[in-house]
Amino acid sequence: MSNDSYLQLKQIIHERRSVRSFTDQPVDKELIRELIDCARYAPSDTNSQTWEFIAIVGRDKIQAIEALTWEQLHGRAAAAEAEGLSREARLLVKSFGPYATAFADAPVLLVCLATPYTSKFREKIFDPIALAPDDVWREEGIKSSCLATQNLMLAAHALGLATCPMTGPVLLAEHQLKAYLDIEESRQVNMVIALGYPSTQPGKLPRKEVDEILRFVD
């Protein structure tokens, strides 16, 4: 347990936080390229590498994505209100809204995409025997994409940057987001990640104990 590389990595993992408040300092594009270089070395099912990234560095475009997210959120709230769910509609706007759009003041917004999963096994074996429906293969792309985003967030923390992964804009406005950014229909929006230099450092949140989440089978 005294290996220096392991201890450094463990410190990075333990100290990474989801940050929702950023300074105005821009993030150099070469640093973003470095993060994507780390992301692309994540493992993926049959090395399918089912990930792509869009780095939005324009303040006007980030604000436009915030606005379209709020537009859809208010639409959902109005629909809930019409069904008599006034309390839920109010909570959606007051509680979830700011949480879902916490990327608004970040200098960079990364849109993380999952690309279609293809492999020699799927083509030659899985599809001919109808091993699984298309939804399962869509999930395979998401799983590998998530591994890449974790690489990215740990690398960002090691560089002194902060991130916050969010799915709110995806849950509320995936179709509008894809149209705004001209994303191919075959791509899934996995999540968005706010990226920048932190203005605050959140404290450590409690975690379940190892023995609570681990079971050995001899």
CSV table of C-alpha atoms in Angstrom, one decimal:
chain,number,residue,atom,x,y,z
A,1,MET,CA,0.0,0.0,0.0
A,2,SER,CA,3.0,2.3,0.1
A,3,ASN,CA,3.3,2.6,-3.7
A,4,ASP,CA,3.7,6.3,-4.5
A,5,SER,CA,1.7,6.2,-7.7
A,6,TYR,CA,-1.2,4.5,-6.0
A,7,LEU,CA,-1.2,6.9,-3.1
A,8,GLN,CA,-1.2,9.9,-5.6
A,9,LEU,CA,-4.0,8.4,-7.6
A,10,LYS,CA,-6.0,7.6,-4.4
A,11,GLN,CA,-5.6,11.2,-3.3
A,12,ILE,CA,-6.9,12.5,-6.6
A,13,ILE,CA,-9.9,10.2,-6.4
A,14,HIS,CA,-10.7,11.1,-2.8
A,15,GLU,CA,-10.3,14.8,-3.3
A,16,ARG,CA,-12.3,15.2,-6.5
A,17,ARG,CA,-15.5,17.1,-6.0
A,18,SER,CA,-18.5,18.1,-8.1
A,19,VAL,CA,-18.1,21.9,-8.2
A,20,ARG,CA,-20.9,24.3,-9.2
A,21,SER,CA,-19.2,27.6,-8.8
A,22,PHE,CA,-16.4,28.7,-11.1
A,23,THR,CA,-14.0,31.7,-11.5
A,24,ASP,CA,-14.0,33.7,-14.8
A,25,GLN,CA,-10.6,32.3,-15.8
A,26,PRO,CA,-10.9,30.7,-19.2
A,27,VAL,CA,-9.6,27.2,-19.8
A,28,ASP,CA,-7.0,26.8,-22.4
A,29,LYS,CA,-8.0,24.7,-25.4
A,30,GLU,CA,-4.8,22.7,-25.1
A,31,LEU,CA,-5.8,21.7,-21.5
A,32,ILE,CA,-9.2,20.5,-22.9
A,33,ARG,CA,-7.4,18.4,-25.5
A,34,GLU,CA,-5.3,16.9,-22.7
A,35,LEU,CA,-8.4,15.9,-20.8
A,36,ILE,CA,-9.9,14.3,-23.9
A,37,ASP,CA,-6.6,12.5,-24.4
A,38,CYS,CA,-7.0,10.9,-21.0
A,39,ALA,CA,-10.7,10.2,-21.6
A,40,ARG,CA,-9.9,8.2,-24.8
A,41,TYR,CA,-7.8,5.7,-22.9
A,42,ALA,CA,-10.7,4.4,-20.9
A,43,PRO,CA,-11.7,0.8,-21.5
A,44,SER,CA,-14.6,0.1,-23.8
A,45,ASP,CA,-16.5,-3.0,-24.9
A,46,THR,CA,-14.4,-4.7,-27.6
A,47,ASN,CA,-12.5,-1.4,-27.9
A,48,SER,CA,-15.5,0.1,-29.5
A,49,GLN,CA,-14.6,3.6,-28.1
A,50,THR,CA,-18.2,4.7,-28.1
A,51,TRP,CA,-17.5,8.3,-27.1
A,52,GLU,CA,-17.4,11.8,-28.6
A,53,PHE,CA,-17.2,15.2,-26.9
A,54,ILE,CA,-18.3,18.7,-27.8
A,55,ALA,CA,-16.4,21.5,-25.9
A,56,ILE,CA,-18.5,24.7,-25.8
A,57,VAL,CA,-16.3,27.6,-24.8
A,58,GLY,CA,-18.6,30.4,-26.0
A,59,ARG,CA,-20.4,32.1,-23.1
A,60,ASP,CA,-23.4,33.0,-25.4
A,61,LYS,CA,-23.9,29.3,-26.4
A,62,ILE,CA,-23.6,28.1,-22.8
A,63,GLN,CA,-26.3,30.6,-21.8
A,64,ALA,CA,-28.5,29.6,-24.7
A,65,ILE,CA,-28.3,25.9,-23.5
A,66,GLU,CA,-29.2,27.1,-20.0
A,67,ALA,CA,-32.2,29.0,-21.5
A,68,LEU,CA,-33.5,26.1,-23.5
A,69,THR,CA,-33.2,23.9,-20.5
A,70,TRP,CA,-35.2,26.3,-18.4
A,71,GLU,CA,-37.8,26.6,-21.2
A,72,GLN,CA,-38.4,22.9,-21.2
A,73,LEU,CA,-38.4,22.8,-17.4
A,74,HIS,CA,-41.1,25.4,-17.1
A,75,GLY,CA,-43.1,23.5,-19.7
A,76,ARG,CA,-42.9,20.3,-17.6
A,77,ALA,CA,-43.9,22.3,-14.5
A,78,ALA,CA,-46.9,23.8,-16.3
A,79,ALA,CA,-48.0,20.3,-17.4
A,80,ALA,CA,-47.7,19.0,-13.8
A,81,GLU,CA,-49.6,22.0,-12.6
A,82,ALA,CA,-52.4,21.2,-15.0
A,83,GLU,CA,-52.6,17.7,-13.6
A,84,GLY,CA,-53.0,19.0,-10.1
A,85,LEU,CA,-49.4,18.4,-9.1
A,86,SER,CA,-48.8,21.9,-7.8
A,87,ARG,CA,-46.3,21.0,-5.1
A,88,GLU,CA,-44.2,18.9,-7.5
A,89,ALA,CA,-44.3,21.6,-10.2
A,90,ARG,CA,-43.0,24.1,-7.6
A,91,LEU,CA,-40.2,21.8,-6.5
A,92,LEU,CA,-39.2,21.1,-10.1
A,93,VAL,CA,-38.7,24.9,-10.7
A,94,LYS,CA,-37.3,26.0,-7.3
A,95,SER,CA,-35.2,23.0,-6.3
A,96,PHE,CA,-34.3,21.0,-9.4
A,97,GLY,CA,-34.0,23.9,-11.9
A,98,PRO,CA,-30.9,25.6,-10.3
A,99,TYR,CA,-29.4,22.1,-9.7
A,100,ALA,CA,-29.9,21.1,-13.4
A,101,THR,CA,-28.5,24.3,-14.8
A,102,ALA,CA,-25.5,24.7,-12.4
A,103,PHE,CA,-23.2,24.8,-15.5
A,104,ALA,CA,-24.4,28.4,-16.3
A,105,ASP,CA,-21.3,30.2,-15.0
A,106,ALA,CA,-18.7,27.6,-16.1
A,107,PRO,CA,-16.3,28.8,-18.8
A,108,VAL,CA,-16.6,25.4,-20.6
A,109,LEU,CA,-19.5,23.0,-21.0
A,110,LEU,CA,-18.6,19.6,-22.3
A,111,VAL,CA,-21.4,17.6,-24.0
A,112,CYS,CA,-20.6,13.9,-23.7
A,113,LEU,CA,-22.0,11.7,-26.4
A,114,ALA,CA,-22.3,8.0,-26.7
A,115,THR,CA,-21.9,6.7,-30.2
A,116,PRO,CA,-23.5,3.5,-31.6
A,117,TYR,CA,-22.0,0.3,-30.3
A,118,THR,CA,-20.6,-1.9,-33.1
A,119,SER,CA,-18.3,-4.9,-32.8
A,120,LYS,CA,-17.4,-8.1,-34.7
A,121,PHE,CA,-19.2,-10.1,-32.1
A,122,ARG,CA,-22.4,-8.1,-32.5
A,123,GLU,CA,-22.3,-8.3,-36.3
A,124,LYS,CA,-21.3,-12.0,-36.6
A,125,ILE,CA,-22.9,-13.5,-33.5
A,126,PHE,CA,-25.1,-11.3,-31.3
A,127,ASP,CA,-27.5,-9.9,-34.0
A,128,PRO,CA,-27.9,-13.1,-36.0
A,129,ILE,CA,-29.1,-15.0,-32.8
A,130,ALA,CA,-31.0,-11.9,-31.5
A,131,LEU,CA,-29.1,-12.0,-28.3
A,132,ALA,CA,-30.4,-8.6,-27.1
A,133,PRO,CA,-32.7,-5.8,-28.3
A,134,ASP,CA,-31.4,-2.5,-29.7
A,135,ASP,CA,-31.9,-0.8,-26.3
A,136,VAL,CA,-29.3,-3.0,-24.7
A,137,TRP,CA,-26.7,-2.1,-27.3
A,138,ARG,CA,-27.5,1.6,-26.8
A,139,GLU,CA,-26.7,1.0,-23.1
A,140,GLU,CA,-23.4,-0.6,-24.0
A,141,GLY,CA,-22.4,2.7,-25.7
A,142,ILE,CA,-23.5,4.7,-22.6
A,143,LYS,CA,-21.5,2.4,-20.3
A,144,SER,CA,-18.2,2.9,-22.1
A,145,SER,CA,-18.8,6.6,-22.5
A,146,CYS,CA,-19.3,6.8,-18.7
A,147,LEU,CA,-15.9,5.2,-18.2
A,148,ALA,CA,-14.3,7.9,-20.4
A,149,THR,CA,-16.0,10.7,-18.5
A,150,GLN,CA,-14.6,9.5,-15.2
A,151,ASN,CA,-11.1,9.5,-16.7
A,152,LEU,CA,-11.7,13.1,-17.8
A,153,MET,CA,-13.0,14.3,-14.4
A,154,LEU,CA,-10.1,12.8,-12.5
A,155,ALA,CA,-7.6,14.2,-15.0
A,156,ALA,CA,-9.2,17.6,-14.6
A,157,HIS,CA,-8.9,17.5,-10.9
A,158,ALA,CA,-5.2,16.5,-11.2
A,159,LEU,CA,-4.7,19.7,-13.4
A,160,GLY,CA,-6.3,22.0,-10.8
A,161,LEU,CA,-9.6,22.2,-12.7
A,162,ALA,CA,-13.0,21.4,-11.4
A,163,THR,CA,-16.0,19.5,-13.0
A,164,CYS,CA,-19.6,18.8,-12.3
A,165,PRO,CA,-21.4,16.0,-14.3
A,166,MET,CA,-25.1,16.7,-14.9
A,167,THR,CA,-27.9,14.9,-16.6
A,168,GLY,CA,-30.6,17.6,-16.0
A,169,PRO,CA,-30.3,19.2,-19.5
A,170,VAL,CA,-30.5,15.7,-21.0
A,171,LEU,CA,-33.5,14.6,-19.0
A,172,LEU,CA,-35.3,17.9,-19.8
A,173,ALA,CA,-34.1,19.0,-23.3
A,174,GLU,CA,-32.1,16.3,-25.1
A,175,HIS,CA,-33.9,16.8,-28.4
A,176,GLN,CA,-33.5,20.6,-28.2
A,177,LEU,CA,-29.9,20.3,-27.2
A,178,LYS,CA,-29.2,18.0,-30.2
A,179,ALA,CA,-30.9,20.3,-32.6
A,180,TYR,CA,-29.1,23.4,-31.2
A,181,LEU,CA,-25.6,21.7,-31.5
A,182,ASP,CA,-26.5,19.8,-34.8
A,183,ILE,CA,-25.7,16.4,-33.2
A,184,GLU,CA,-26.4,13.4,-35.3
A,185,GLU,CA,-29.5,11.4,-34.5
A,186,SER,CA,-27.4,8.3,-34.0
A,187,ARG,CA,-25.6,9.9,-31.0
A,188,GLN,CA,-27.0,9.9,-27.5
A,189,VAL,CA,-26.3,12.7,-25.1
A,190,ASN,CA,-24.9,10.9,-22.1
A,191,MET,CA,-24.4,13.9,-19.8
A,192,VAL,CA,-23.0,17.4,-19.7
A,193,ILE,CA,-19.9,18.4,-17.6
A,194,ALA,CA,-19.3,21.9,-16.4
A,195,LEU,CA,-15.5,22.6,-16.5
A,196,GLY,CA,-13.5,25.4,-15.1
A,197,TYR,CA,-11.4,26.7,-12.2
A,198,PRO,CA,-13.2,26.4,-8.9
A,199,SER,CA,-14.2,29.4,-6.9
A,200,THR,CA,-15.2,27.2,-4.0
A,201,GLN,CA,-14.2,23.7,-2.9
A,202,PRO,CA,-17.1,21.7,-1.5
A,203,GLY,CA,-16.4,19.5,1.6
A,204,LYS,CA,-16.3,15.7,1.5
A,205,LEU,CA,-19.7,14.1,1.5
A,206,PRO,CA,-20.2,10.9,3.4
A,207,ARG,CA,-19.6,7.6,1.6
A,208,LYS,CA,-20.9,4.1,2.4
A,209,GLU,CA,-18.3,2.0,4.2
A,210,VAL,CA,-16.4,-0.6,2.1
A,211,ASP,CA,-18.0,-3.5,4.0
A,212,GLU,CA,-21.4,-2.2,3.3
A,213,ILE,CA,-20.9,-2.4,-0.5
A,214,LEU,CA,-18.6,-5.3,-0.8
A,215,ARG,CA,-19.4,-9.0,-0.6
A,216,PHE,CA,-16.7,-11.7,-1.0
A,217,VAL,CA,-17.6,-15.0,-2.5
A,218,ASP,CA,-15.0,-17.8,-1.9
